[in-house]
Structure formats: structure tokens, C-alpha cells
CSV table of C-alpha atoms in Angstrom, one decimal:
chain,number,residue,atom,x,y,z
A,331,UNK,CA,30.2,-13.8,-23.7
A,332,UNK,CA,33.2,-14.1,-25.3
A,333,UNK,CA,34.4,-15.2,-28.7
A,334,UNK,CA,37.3,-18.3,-28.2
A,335,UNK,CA,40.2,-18.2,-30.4
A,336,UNK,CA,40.5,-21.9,-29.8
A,337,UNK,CA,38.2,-24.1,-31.6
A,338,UNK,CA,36.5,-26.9,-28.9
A,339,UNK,CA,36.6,-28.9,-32.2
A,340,UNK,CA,33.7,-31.9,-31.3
A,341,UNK,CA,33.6,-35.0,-33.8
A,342,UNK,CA,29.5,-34.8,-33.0
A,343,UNK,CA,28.6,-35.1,-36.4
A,344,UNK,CA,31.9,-33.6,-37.5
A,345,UNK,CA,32.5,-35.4,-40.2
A,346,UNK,CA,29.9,-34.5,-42.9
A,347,UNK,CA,29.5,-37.0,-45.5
A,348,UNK,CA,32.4,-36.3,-48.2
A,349,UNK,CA,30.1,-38.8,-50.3
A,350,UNK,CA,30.0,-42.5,-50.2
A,351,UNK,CA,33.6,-44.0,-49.3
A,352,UNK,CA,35.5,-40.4,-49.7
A,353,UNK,CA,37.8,-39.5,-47.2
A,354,UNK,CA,37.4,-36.7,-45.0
A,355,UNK,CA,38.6,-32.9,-47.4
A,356,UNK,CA,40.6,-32.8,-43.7
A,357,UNK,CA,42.3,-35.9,-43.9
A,358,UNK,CA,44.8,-34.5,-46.8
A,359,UNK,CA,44.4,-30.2,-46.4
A,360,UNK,CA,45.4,-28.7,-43.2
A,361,UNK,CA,43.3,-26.3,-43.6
A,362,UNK,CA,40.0,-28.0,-43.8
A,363,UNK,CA,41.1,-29.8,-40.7
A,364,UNK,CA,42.0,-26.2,-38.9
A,365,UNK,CA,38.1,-25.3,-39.9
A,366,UNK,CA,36.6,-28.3,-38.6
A,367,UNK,CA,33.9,-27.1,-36.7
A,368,UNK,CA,34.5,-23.9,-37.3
A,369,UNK,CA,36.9,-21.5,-35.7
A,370,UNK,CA,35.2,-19.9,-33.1
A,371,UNK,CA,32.6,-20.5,-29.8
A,372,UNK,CA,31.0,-19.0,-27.1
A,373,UNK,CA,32.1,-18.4,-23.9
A,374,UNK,CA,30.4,-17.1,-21.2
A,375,UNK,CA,32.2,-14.5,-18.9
A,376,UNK,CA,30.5,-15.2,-14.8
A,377,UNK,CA,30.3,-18.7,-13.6
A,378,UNK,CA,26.9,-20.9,-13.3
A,379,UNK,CA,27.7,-23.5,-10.8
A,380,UNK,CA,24.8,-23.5,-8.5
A,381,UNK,CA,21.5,-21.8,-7.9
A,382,UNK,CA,22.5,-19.2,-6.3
A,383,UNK,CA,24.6,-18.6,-9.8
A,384,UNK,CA,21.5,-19.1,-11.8
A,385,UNK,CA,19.1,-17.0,-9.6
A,386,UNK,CA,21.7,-14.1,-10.3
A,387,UNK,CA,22.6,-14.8,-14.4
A,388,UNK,CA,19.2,-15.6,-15.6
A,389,UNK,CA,15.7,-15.7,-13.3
A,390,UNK,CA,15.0,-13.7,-11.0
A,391,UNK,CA,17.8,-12.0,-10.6
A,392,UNK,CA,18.0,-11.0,-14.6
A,393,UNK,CA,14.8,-8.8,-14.2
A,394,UNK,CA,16.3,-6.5,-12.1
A,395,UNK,CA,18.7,-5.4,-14.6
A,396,UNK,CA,16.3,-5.7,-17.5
A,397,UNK,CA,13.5,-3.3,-15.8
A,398,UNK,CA,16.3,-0.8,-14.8
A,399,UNK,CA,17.7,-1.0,-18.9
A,400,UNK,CA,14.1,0.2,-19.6
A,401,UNK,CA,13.5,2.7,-17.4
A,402,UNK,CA,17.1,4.1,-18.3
A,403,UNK,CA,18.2,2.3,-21.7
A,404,UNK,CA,21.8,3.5,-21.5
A,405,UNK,CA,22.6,1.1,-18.8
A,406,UNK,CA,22.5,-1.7,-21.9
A,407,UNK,CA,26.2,-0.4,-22.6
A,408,UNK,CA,27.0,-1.1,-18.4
A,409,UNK,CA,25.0,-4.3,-17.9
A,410,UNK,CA,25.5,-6.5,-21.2
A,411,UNK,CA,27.9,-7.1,-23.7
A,412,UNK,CA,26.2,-4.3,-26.0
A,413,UNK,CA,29.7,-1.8,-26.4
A,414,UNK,CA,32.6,-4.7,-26.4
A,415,UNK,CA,30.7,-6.2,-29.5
A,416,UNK,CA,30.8,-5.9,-33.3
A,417,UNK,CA,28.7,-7.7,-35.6
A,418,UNK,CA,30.5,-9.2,-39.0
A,419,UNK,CA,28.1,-8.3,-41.8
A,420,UNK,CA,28.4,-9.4,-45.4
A,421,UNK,CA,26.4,-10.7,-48.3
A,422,UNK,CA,28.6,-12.9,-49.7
A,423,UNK,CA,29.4,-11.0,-52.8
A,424,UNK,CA,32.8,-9.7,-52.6
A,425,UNK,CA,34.8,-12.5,-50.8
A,426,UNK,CA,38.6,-12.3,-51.1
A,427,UNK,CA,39.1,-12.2,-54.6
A,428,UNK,CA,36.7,-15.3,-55.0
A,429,UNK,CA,33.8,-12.8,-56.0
A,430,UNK,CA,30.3,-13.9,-55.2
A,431,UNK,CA,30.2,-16.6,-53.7
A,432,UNK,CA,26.8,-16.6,-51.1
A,433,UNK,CA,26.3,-16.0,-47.7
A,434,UNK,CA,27.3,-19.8,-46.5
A,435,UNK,CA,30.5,-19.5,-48.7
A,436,UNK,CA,31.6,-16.4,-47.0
A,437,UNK,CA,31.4,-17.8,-43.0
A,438,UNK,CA,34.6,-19.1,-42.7
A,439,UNK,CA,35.9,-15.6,-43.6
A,440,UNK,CA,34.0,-13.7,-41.6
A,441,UNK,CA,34.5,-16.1,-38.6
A,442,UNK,CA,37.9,-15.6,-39.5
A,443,UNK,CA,37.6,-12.0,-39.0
A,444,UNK,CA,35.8,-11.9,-35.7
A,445,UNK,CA,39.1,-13.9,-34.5
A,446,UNK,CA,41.2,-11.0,-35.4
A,447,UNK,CA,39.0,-9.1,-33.8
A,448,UNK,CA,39.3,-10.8,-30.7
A,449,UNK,CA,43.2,-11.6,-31.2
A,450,UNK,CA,44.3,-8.1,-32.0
A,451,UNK,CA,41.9,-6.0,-30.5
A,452,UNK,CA,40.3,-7.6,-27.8
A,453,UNK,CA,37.1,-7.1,-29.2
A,454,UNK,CA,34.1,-9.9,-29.9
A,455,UNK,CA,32.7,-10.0,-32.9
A,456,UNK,CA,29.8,-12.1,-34.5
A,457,UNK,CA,29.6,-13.3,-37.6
A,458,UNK,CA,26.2,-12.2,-39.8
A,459,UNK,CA,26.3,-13.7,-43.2
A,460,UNK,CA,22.5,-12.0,-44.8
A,461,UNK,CA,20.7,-14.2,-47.6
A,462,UNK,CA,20.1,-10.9,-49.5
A,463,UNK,CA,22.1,-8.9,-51.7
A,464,UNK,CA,19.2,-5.5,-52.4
A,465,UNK,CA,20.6,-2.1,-50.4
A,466,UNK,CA,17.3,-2.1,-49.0
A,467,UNK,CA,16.9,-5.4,-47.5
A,468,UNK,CA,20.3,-5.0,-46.2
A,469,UNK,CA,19.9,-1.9,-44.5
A,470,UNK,CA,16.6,-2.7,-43.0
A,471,UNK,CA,18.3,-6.0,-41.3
A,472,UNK,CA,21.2,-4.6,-39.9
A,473,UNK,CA,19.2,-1.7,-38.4
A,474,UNK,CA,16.8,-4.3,-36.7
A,475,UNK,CA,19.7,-6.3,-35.8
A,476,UNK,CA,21.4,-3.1,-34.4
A,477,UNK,CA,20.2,-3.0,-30.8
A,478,UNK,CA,22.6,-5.9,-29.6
A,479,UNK,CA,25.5,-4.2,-31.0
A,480,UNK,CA,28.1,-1.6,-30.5
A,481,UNK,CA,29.2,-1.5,-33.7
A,482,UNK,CA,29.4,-2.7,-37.3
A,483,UNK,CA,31.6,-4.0,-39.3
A,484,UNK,CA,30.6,-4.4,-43.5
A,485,UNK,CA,32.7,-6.9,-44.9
A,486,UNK,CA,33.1,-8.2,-48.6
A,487,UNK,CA,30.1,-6.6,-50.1
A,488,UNK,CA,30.7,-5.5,-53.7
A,489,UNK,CA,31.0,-1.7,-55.1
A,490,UNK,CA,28.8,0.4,-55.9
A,491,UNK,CA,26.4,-1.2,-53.3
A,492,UNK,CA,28.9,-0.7,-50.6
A,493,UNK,CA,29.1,3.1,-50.4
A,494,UNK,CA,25.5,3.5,-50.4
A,495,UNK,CA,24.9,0.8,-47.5
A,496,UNK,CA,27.6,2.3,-45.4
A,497,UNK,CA,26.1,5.9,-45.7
A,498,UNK,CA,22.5,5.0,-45.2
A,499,UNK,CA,23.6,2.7,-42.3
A,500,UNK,CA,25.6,5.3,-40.6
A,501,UNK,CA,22.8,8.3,-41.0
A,502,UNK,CA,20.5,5.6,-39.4
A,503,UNK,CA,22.2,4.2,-36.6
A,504,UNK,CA,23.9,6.0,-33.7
A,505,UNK,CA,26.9,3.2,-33.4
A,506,UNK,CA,30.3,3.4,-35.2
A,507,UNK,CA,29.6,1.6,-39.2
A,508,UNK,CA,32.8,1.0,-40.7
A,509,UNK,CA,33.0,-0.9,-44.2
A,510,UNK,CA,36.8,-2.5,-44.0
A,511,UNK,CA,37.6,-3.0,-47.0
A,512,UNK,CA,37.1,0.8,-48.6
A,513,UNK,CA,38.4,2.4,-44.8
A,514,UNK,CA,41.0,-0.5,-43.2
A,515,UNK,CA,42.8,-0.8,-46.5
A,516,UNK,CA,43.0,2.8,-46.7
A,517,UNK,CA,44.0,3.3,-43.4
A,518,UNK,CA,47.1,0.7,-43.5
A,519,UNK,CA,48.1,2.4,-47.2
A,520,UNK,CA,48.6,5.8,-45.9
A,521,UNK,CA,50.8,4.4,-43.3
A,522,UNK,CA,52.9,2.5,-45.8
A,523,UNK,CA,53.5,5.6,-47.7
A,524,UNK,CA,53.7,8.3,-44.9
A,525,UNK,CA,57.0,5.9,-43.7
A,526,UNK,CA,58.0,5.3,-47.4
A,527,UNK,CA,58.0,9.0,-48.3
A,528,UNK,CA,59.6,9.9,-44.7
A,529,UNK,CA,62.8,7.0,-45.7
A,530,UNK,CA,63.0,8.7,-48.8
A,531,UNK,CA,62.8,12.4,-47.0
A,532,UNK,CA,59.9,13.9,-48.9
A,533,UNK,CA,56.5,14.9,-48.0
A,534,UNK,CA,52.8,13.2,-49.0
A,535,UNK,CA,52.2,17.0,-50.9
A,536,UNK,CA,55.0,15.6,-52.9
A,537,UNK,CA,53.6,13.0,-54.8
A,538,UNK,CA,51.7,11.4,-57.3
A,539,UNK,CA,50.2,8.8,-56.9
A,540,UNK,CA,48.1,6.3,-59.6
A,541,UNK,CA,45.4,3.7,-57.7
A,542,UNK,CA,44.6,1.0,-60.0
A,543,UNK,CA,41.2,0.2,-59.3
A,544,UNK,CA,37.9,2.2,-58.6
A,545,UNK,CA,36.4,-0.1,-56.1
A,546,UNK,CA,35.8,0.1,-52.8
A,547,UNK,CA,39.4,0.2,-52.1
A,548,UNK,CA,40.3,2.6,-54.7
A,549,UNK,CA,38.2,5.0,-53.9
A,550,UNK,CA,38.8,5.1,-50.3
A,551,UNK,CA,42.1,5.0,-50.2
A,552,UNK,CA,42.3,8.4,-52.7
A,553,UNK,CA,40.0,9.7,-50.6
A,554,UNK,CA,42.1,9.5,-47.5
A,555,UNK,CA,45.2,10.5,-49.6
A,556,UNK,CA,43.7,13.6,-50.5
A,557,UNK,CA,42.4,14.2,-47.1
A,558,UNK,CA,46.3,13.4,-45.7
A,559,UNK,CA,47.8,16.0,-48.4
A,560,UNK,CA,48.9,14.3,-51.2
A,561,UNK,CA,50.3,15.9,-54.1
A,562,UNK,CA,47.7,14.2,-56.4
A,563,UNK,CA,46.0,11.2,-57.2
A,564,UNK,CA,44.8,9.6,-60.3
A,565,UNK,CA,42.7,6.0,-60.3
A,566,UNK,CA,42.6,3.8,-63.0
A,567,UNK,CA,39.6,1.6,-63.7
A,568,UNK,CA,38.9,-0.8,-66.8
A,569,UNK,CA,38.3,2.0,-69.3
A,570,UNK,CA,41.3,3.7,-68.0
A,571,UNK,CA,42.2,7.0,-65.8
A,572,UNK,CA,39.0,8.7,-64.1
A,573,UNK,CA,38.8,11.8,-65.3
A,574,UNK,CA,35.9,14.7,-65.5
A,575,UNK,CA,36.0,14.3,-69.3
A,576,UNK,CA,34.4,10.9,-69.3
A,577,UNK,CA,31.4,10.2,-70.2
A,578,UNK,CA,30.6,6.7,-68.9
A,579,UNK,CA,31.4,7.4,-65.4
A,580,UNK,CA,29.2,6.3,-62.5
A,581,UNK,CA,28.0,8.6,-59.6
A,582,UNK,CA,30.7,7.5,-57.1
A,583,UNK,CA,33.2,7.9,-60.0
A,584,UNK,CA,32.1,10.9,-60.7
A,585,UNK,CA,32.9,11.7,-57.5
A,586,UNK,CA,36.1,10.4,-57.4
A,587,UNK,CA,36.7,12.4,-60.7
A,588,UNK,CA,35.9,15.8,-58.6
A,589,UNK,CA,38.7,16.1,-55.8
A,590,UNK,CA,41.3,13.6,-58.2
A,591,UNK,CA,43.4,13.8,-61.3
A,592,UNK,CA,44.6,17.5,-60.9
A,593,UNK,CA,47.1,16.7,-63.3
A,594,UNK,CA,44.1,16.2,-66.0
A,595,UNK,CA,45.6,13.0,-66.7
A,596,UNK,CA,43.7,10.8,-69.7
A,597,UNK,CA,44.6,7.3,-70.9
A,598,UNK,CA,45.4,4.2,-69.7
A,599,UNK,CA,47.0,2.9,-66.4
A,600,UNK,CA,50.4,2.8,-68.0
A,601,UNK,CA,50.3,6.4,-69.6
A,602,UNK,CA,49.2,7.8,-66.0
A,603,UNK,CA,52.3,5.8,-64.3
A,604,UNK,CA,55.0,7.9,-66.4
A,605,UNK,CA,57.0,9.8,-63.9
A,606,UNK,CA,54.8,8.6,-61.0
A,607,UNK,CA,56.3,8.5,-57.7
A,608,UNK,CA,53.6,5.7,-56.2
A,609,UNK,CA,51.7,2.7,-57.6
A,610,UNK,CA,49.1,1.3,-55.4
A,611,UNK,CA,47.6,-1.6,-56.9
A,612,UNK,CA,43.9,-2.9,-55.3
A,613,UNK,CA,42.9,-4.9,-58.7
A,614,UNK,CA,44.4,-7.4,-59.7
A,615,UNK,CA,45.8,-7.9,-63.1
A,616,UNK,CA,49.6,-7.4,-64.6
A,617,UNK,CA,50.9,-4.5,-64.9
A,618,UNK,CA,53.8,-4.4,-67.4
A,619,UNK,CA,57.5,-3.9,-67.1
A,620,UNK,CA,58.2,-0.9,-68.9
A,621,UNK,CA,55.0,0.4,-67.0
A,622,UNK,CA,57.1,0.4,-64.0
A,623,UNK,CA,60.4,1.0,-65.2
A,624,UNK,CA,58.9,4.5,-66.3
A,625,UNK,CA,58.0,5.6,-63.6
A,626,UNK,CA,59.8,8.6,-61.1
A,627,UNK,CA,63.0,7.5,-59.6
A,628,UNK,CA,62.8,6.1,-56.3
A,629,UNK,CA,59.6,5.1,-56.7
A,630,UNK,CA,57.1,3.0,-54.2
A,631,UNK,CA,55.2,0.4,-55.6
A,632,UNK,CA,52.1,-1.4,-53.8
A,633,UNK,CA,50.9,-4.1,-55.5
A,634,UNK,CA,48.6,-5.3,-53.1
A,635,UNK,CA,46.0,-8.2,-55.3
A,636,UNK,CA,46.6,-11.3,-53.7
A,637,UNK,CA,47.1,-13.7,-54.5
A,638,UNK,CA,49.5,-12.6,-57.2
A,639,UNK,CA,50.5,-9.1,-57.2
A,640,UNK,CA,49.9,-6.5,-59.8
A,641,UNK,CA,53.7,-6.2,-60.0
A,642,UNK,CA,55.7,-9.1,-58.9
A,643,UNK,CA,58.2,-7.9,-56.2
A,644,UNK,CA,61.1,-9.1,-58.0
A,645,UNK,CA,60.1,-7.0,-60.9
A,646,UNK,CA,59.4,-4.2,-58.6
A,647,UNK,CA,62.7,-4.1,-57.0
A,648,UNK,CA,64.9,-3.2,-60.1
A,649,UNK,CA,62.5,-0.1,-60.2
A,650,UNK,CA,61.5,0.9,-56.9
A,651,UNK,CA,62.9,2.1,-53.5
A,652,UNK,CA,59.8,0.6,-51.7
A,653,UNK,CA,58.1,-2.7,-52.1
A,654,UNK,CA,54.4,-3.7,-50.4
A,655,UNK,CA,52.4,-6.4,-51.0
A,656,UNK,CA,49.2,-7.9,-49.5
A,657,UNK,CA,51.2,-10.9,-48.9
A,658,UNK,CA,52.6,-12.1,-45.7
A,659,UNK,CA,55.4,-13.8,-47.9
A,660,UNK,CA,56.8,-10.8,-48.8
A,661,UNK,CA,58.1,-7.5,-46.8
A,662,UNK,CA,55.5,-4.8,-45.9
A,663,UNK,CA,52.4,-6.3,-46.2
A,664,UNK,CA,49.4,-4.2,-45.9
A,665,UNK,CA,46.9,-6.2,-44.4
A,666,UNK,CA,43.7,-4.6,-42.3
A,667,UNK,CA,44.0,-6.3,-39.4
A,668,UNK,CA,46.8,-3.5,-38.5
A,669,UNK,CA,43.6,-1.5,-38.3
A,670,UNK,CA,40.3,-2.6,-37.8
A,671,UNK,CA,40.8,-4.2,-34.4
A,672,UNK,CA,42.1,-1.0,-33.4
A,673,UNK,CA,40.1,1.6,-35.0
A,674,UNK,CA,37.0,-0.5,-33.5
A,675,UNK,CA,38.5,-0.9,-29.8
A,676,UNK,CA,39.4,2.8,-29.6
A,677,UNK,CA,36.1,3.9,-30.7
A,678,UNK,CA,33.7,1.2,-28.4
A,679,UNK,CA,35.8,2.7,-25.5
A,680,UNK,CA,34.4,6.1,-25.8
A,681,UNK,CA,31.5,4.9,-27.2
A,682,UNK,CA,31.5,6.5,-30.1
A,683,UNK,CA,29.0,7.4,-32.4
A,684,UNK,CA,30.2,7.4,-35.7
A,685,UNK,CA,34.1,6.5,-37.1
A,686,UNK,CA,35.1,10.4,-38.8
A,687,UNK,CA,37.5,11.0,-41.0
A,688,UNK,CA,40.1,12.5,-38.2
A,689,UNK,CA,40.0,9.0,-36.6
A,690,UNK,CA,40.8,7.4,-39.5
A,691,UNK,CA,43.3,9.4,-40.2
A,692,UNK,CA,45.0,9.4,-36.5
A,693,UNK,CA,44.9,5.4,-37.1
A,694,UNK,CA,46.7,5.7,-40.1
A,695,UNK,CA,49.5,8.0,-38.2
A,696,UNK,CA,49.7,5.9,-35.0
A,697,UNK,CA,50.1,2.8,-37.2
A,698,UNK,CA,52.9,4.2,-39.0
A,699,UNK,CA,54.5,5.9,-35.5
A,700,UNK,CA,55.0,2.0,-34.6
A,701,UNK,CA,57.7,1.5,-36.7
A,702,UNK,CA,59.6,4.5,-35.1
A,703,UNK,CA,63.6,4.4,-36.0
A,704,UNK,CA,63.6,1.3,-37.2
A,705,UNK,CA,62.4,2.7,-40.4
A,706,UNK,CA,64.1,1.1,-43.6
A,707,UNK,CA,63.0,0.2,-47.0
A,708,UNK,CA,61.6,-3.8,-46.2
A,709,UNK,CA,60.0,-1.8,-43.0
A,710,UNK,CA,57.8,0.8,-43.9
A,711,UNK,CA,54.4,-0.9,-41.8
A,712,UNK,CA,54.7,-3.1,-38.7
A,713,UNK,CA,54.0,-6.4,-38.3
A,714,UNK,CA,50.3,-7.6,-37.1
A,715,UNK,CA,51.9,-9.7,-34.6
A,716,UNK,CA,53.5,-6.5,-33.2
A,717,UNK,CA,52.1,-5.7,-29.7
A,718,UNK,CA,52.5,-2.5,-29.7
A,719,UNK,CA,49.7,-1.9,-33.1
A,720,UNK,CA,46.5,-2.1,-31.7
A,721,UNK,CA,47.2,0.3,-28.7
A,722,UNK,CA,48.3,2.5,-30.1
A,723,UNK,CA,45.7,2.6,-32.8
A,724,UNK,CA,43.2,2.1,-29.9
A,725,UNK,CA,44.8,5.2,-28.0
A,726,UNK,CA,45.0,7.2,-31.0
A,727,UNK,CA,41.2,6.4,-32.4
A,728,UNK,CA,39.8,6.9,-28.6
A,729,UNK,CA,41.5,10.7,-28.4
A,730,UNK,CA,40.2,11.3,-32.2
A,731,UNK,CA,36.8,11.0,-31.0
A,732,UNK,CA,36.8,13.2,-28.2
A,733,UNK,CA,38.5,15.9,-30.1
A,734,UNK,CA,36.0,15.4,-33.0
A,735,UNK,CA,32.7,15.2,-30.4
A,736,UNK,CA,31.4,11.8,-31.2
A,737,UNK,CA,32.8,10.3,-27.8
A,738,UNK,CA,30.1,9.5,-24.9
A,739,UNK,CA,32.1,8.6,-22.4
């Protein structure tokens, strides 16, 4: 089975009642009318024209391969769709930046993402939208639902609950868990500034960096900074810099406070951004002017909330060498799909057990190799719709895991 990019689009009950005389939400949006139906179907992969077809695809013939996958239960990763497939899981409380907004809410996102999974990866992917939002619950389904699976994908559940569903996940399950929007993010943000630094002819041990935002973003992408050799790293959060000295910090931020901040930075976003030589921005709000003006010359700034940017990119320019957004209006966009169709398609190929931190990290260098010579300060990331991203990423990811000994094949 396969999931379409196309959407079949039938009018059987298509048009749900808008309310008495309405017109259809389609009839004056374009993009209710492109979800119509949804966005995705499924396709079956062997032909069922006769009996003989049926005999082989379903009974008798189907028992065969089901007594041999129980009397040897790794044939399930030969014989069905088991390792090409990733199930979408959320909880509906972290969507875009729409918040929490339910498990029915969040579909059309997570059928969106099980097309780029498909598009740039050449994986399938379901969508799972769970009527629970308690660790627990969550864990326990997704390791029930784990046997038709060879991976999975957490999307848009909310911080703090994310790390610890992740981790418990992954020590439970022997199939790659990935939560995108701490790891993908991440990924695709070392990329942008291993080119940017590269352009500008310095070294990631180099810099400093400020991450506005403690979130799942924010603290995955300064943990992959450190991990790539960054010079250091400070994040900001609502009470300001994350530093040891606080005393209101959570146990992740506590965390974050123990391999950040070198500097022993205090204050607010603004103070830490003085003589910074990167901004990455994964929380929305304004940041002001004079924050950036002050900062190091030749500066990168990444203001990557969407929809509106921490730092407008016109305000950006007068003040820094290198511009990225999350926007595909705007030069260098860092967007995950440069990763997670990869990073998943490399590690289903070797069958991988787990997603380390050395495949994450050969992603990130792969994704920035992409952009090769053509390296220039409105092309520091390629563009999704580059063919060359996903294999390499796959390529890169696939190798990672043999060299780390969590491939199985």
C-alpha cells in the first residue's frame, strides 16, 4: 500500500453542510477546496483482477506468509509493508503555531506531512491523531500500535511532554522514534550555519550563538550545536537567558543550563545578543532593532517563527551577512522536510534501530554538502524541491548507522 499524493477527491458526501444556505468554505478559499477530502489515499501495490489474484493477496494464499512470519517474525520486514512505513503521531497540542488545538484539528497537518514523506522521501506514512494528551497514555498506544510500523514520527506535541515521550518511546521500542520538531529543525539549522560560517570563512568553534526559545526546538537545536562544535550557545526563554544561577528552571532546562551559556551570560534576550555572531529565532515574538544592530559584524540571523519572523528580513539585512527564515517567501528557508524524509528513508533501509546522534549530525552535513560551490549569502540551504536533498541525506543517514551499529541489514 501506498500513500497517493493525488487526492481521488469524490463529491460522496463531500460537501458537509456549511449550515443552512452557506456556500461551500471551498467555493471562495483555495485551500479548503485543495483539502476536500483530504489529501491522501490508499493504494494498493499487486493487482486483484481475478481469483487467482485473490487466492494469492488474501485467502489461502495469505496464510502461507502469515504462518512463516510466526515461526520467523523478521520475515514481517520482507513480506509486508512493515519497514517502508512511518506512522504520524501527535496529540494535537502543538500545531504550527496554532497551539492546542485537538486531535481532529491537527489531521490536515499531519496528512500533510505523510505527503512529504512520500513526495521527498519516498516513504509512506500514516497519519495517527491520539485523543489523549497524558505521557502515559501516549506511550502505551504508540507501543501497542508499534508492530505495523517501521518507524515513528512525533509531531506537534508540546514541551516538556515531548522529551519525555520521545525517550520512553525510544528505550521501549526497537524502531527508529524521531520527534521532528526538536531533531528536523535542528538538523536543517546546523546546515544553514555550517554554509553561513563557511561563506563567511570561519569555523562553528567560532561562534556564539543566542536561541530564543527553550522549547522543543530550542533545546534541540543547542544540543546539536554543541555536539557539531560550536563556540557557545546561550537560549533565551520568557524569564530570559538559561543560566545555572536560576532558580525557576525546569529539569530539561536545567539541562540545557549544564552543557550551555559558557559565557555565564544573565539577562535578557537583548543583553545576550551584544556582540553575538548568530540569532536563531524558534519563538515568535519581536525582537528589536537595536537588538540586532548590536550584535558582531557579519552576523547571521534566523528568524525562523512563521508566520512573521522574529526579525523582519528587511530589518535583518542592514545588520547581517546572512538572512533565514521559515518562510518560503523569503531566501533560505529552514524548513524540515529538507530532513525528515531523508533521515527516515536512510534509516528504514538499514533497518535501523534507533536515529543516534552521528546520523543526525551526518544529515545535517549532507544537507548542507548540497549546496556545494554555489554557496552565496541568499544560498546557504537548498531548496526542498532540490532532487539531489533526500539522497543524499538518505545515503548519508544509511552509512551513519552502520558506522554507529544500529543498522540490521
Amino acid at each position: 500500500m501506498a500513500a497517493e499524493i493525488v487526492n481521488p477527491r469524490s463529491d460522496n458526501g463531500a460537501g458537509a453542510e456549511q449550515g443552512a444556505g452557506a456556500e461551500p468554505l471551498d467555493s471562495f478559499d483555495p485551500a479548503f477546496a485543495l483539502h476536500r477530502g483530504g489529501k491522501m489515499a490508499v493504494q494498493a501495490t499487486v493487482p486483484v483482477r481475478d481469483k487467482e489474484d485473490l487466492s494469492l493477496a488474501y485467502t489461502p494464499g495469505v496464510a502461507k506468509v502469515c504462518s512463516a512470519i510466526a515461526e520467523q517474525p523478521d520475515l514481517v520486514h520482507d513480506y509486508t509493508w512493515k519497514s517502508s512505513v512511518v506512522a504520524v503521531v501527535t496529540d494535537g497540542t502543538a500545531v504550527l503555531g496554532l497551539g492546542d488545538i485537538g486531535p481532529e484539528a491537527s489531521l490536515p497537518v499531519m496528512e500533510g506531512k505523510a505527503i512529504l514523506f512520500k513526495q521527498f522521501g519516498g516513504v509512506d506514512a500514516v497519519p495517527i491523531a491520539l485523543n489523549c494528551t497524558d505521557a502515559d497514555d501516549i506511550v502505551e498506544t504508540v507501543v501497542r500500535l508499534a508492530p505495523s510500523f517501521g518507524g515513528v514520527n512525533l509531531e506537534d506535541i508540546s514541551a516538556p511532554r515531548c522529551f519525555e515521550i520521545e525517550r520512553r518511546l525510544q528505550e521501549r521500542l526497537d524502531i527508529p522514534v524521531f520527534h521532528d520538531d526538536q531533531h528536523g529543525t535542528a538538523v536543517v539549522t546546523l546546515a544553514a550555519l555550517r554554509n553561513a560560517a563557511r561563506l563567511s570563512g570561519r569555523t562553528l568553534g567560532e561562534l556564539r550563538a543566542v536561541i530564543s526559545g527553550a522549547g522543543a526546538a530550542g533545546v534541540a537545536i543547542a544540543k546539536m550545536l554543541v555536539e557539531a562544535g560550536i563556540g557557545d550557545v546561550a537560549l533565551a526563554d520568557r524569564k530570559g537567558i538559561i543560566s545555572a544561577g536560576r532558580a525557576d528552571l525546569t529539569p530539561v532546562k536545567q539541562e540545557v543550563a549544564s552543557f550551555t551559556n559558557k559565557a555565564g551570560l544573565s539577562g535578557s534576550l537583548e543583553d545576550a545578543l551584544a556582540g553575538a555572531d548568530v540569532f536563531i529565532g524558534v519563538s515568535g515574538g519581536t525582537v528589536a532593532e537595536e537588538a540586532v544592530a548590536s550584535m558582531a559584524k557579519g552576523a547571521f540571523v534566523f528568524a525562523m517563527a512563521n508566520p512573521n519572523p522574529e526579525v523582519h528580513p528587511e530589518v535583518a539585512h542592514k545588520y547581517a551577512a546572512v538572512v533565514a527564515t521559515g518562510r518560503s517567501d523569503f531566501p533560505n528557508q529552514i524548513n524540515n522536510v529538507l530532513a525528515f524524509p531523508g533521515i527516515f528513508a536512510g534509516a528504514l533501509q538499514v533497518r535501523a534501530s534507533r536515529i543516534t546522534e552521528g546520523m543526525k549530525l551526518a544529515a545535517a552535513e549532507a544537507l548542507a554538502s548540497v549546496v556545494g560551490e554555489d554557496l552565496a549569502a541568499d544560498y546557504v540551504i537548498p531548496s526542498p524541491f532540490d532532487e539531489r536533498v533526500a539522497p543524499a541525506v538518505t545515503a548519508a543517514v544509511a552509512a551513519a548507522a552502520r558506522a554507529e551499529g544500529v543498522a540490521r541489514r
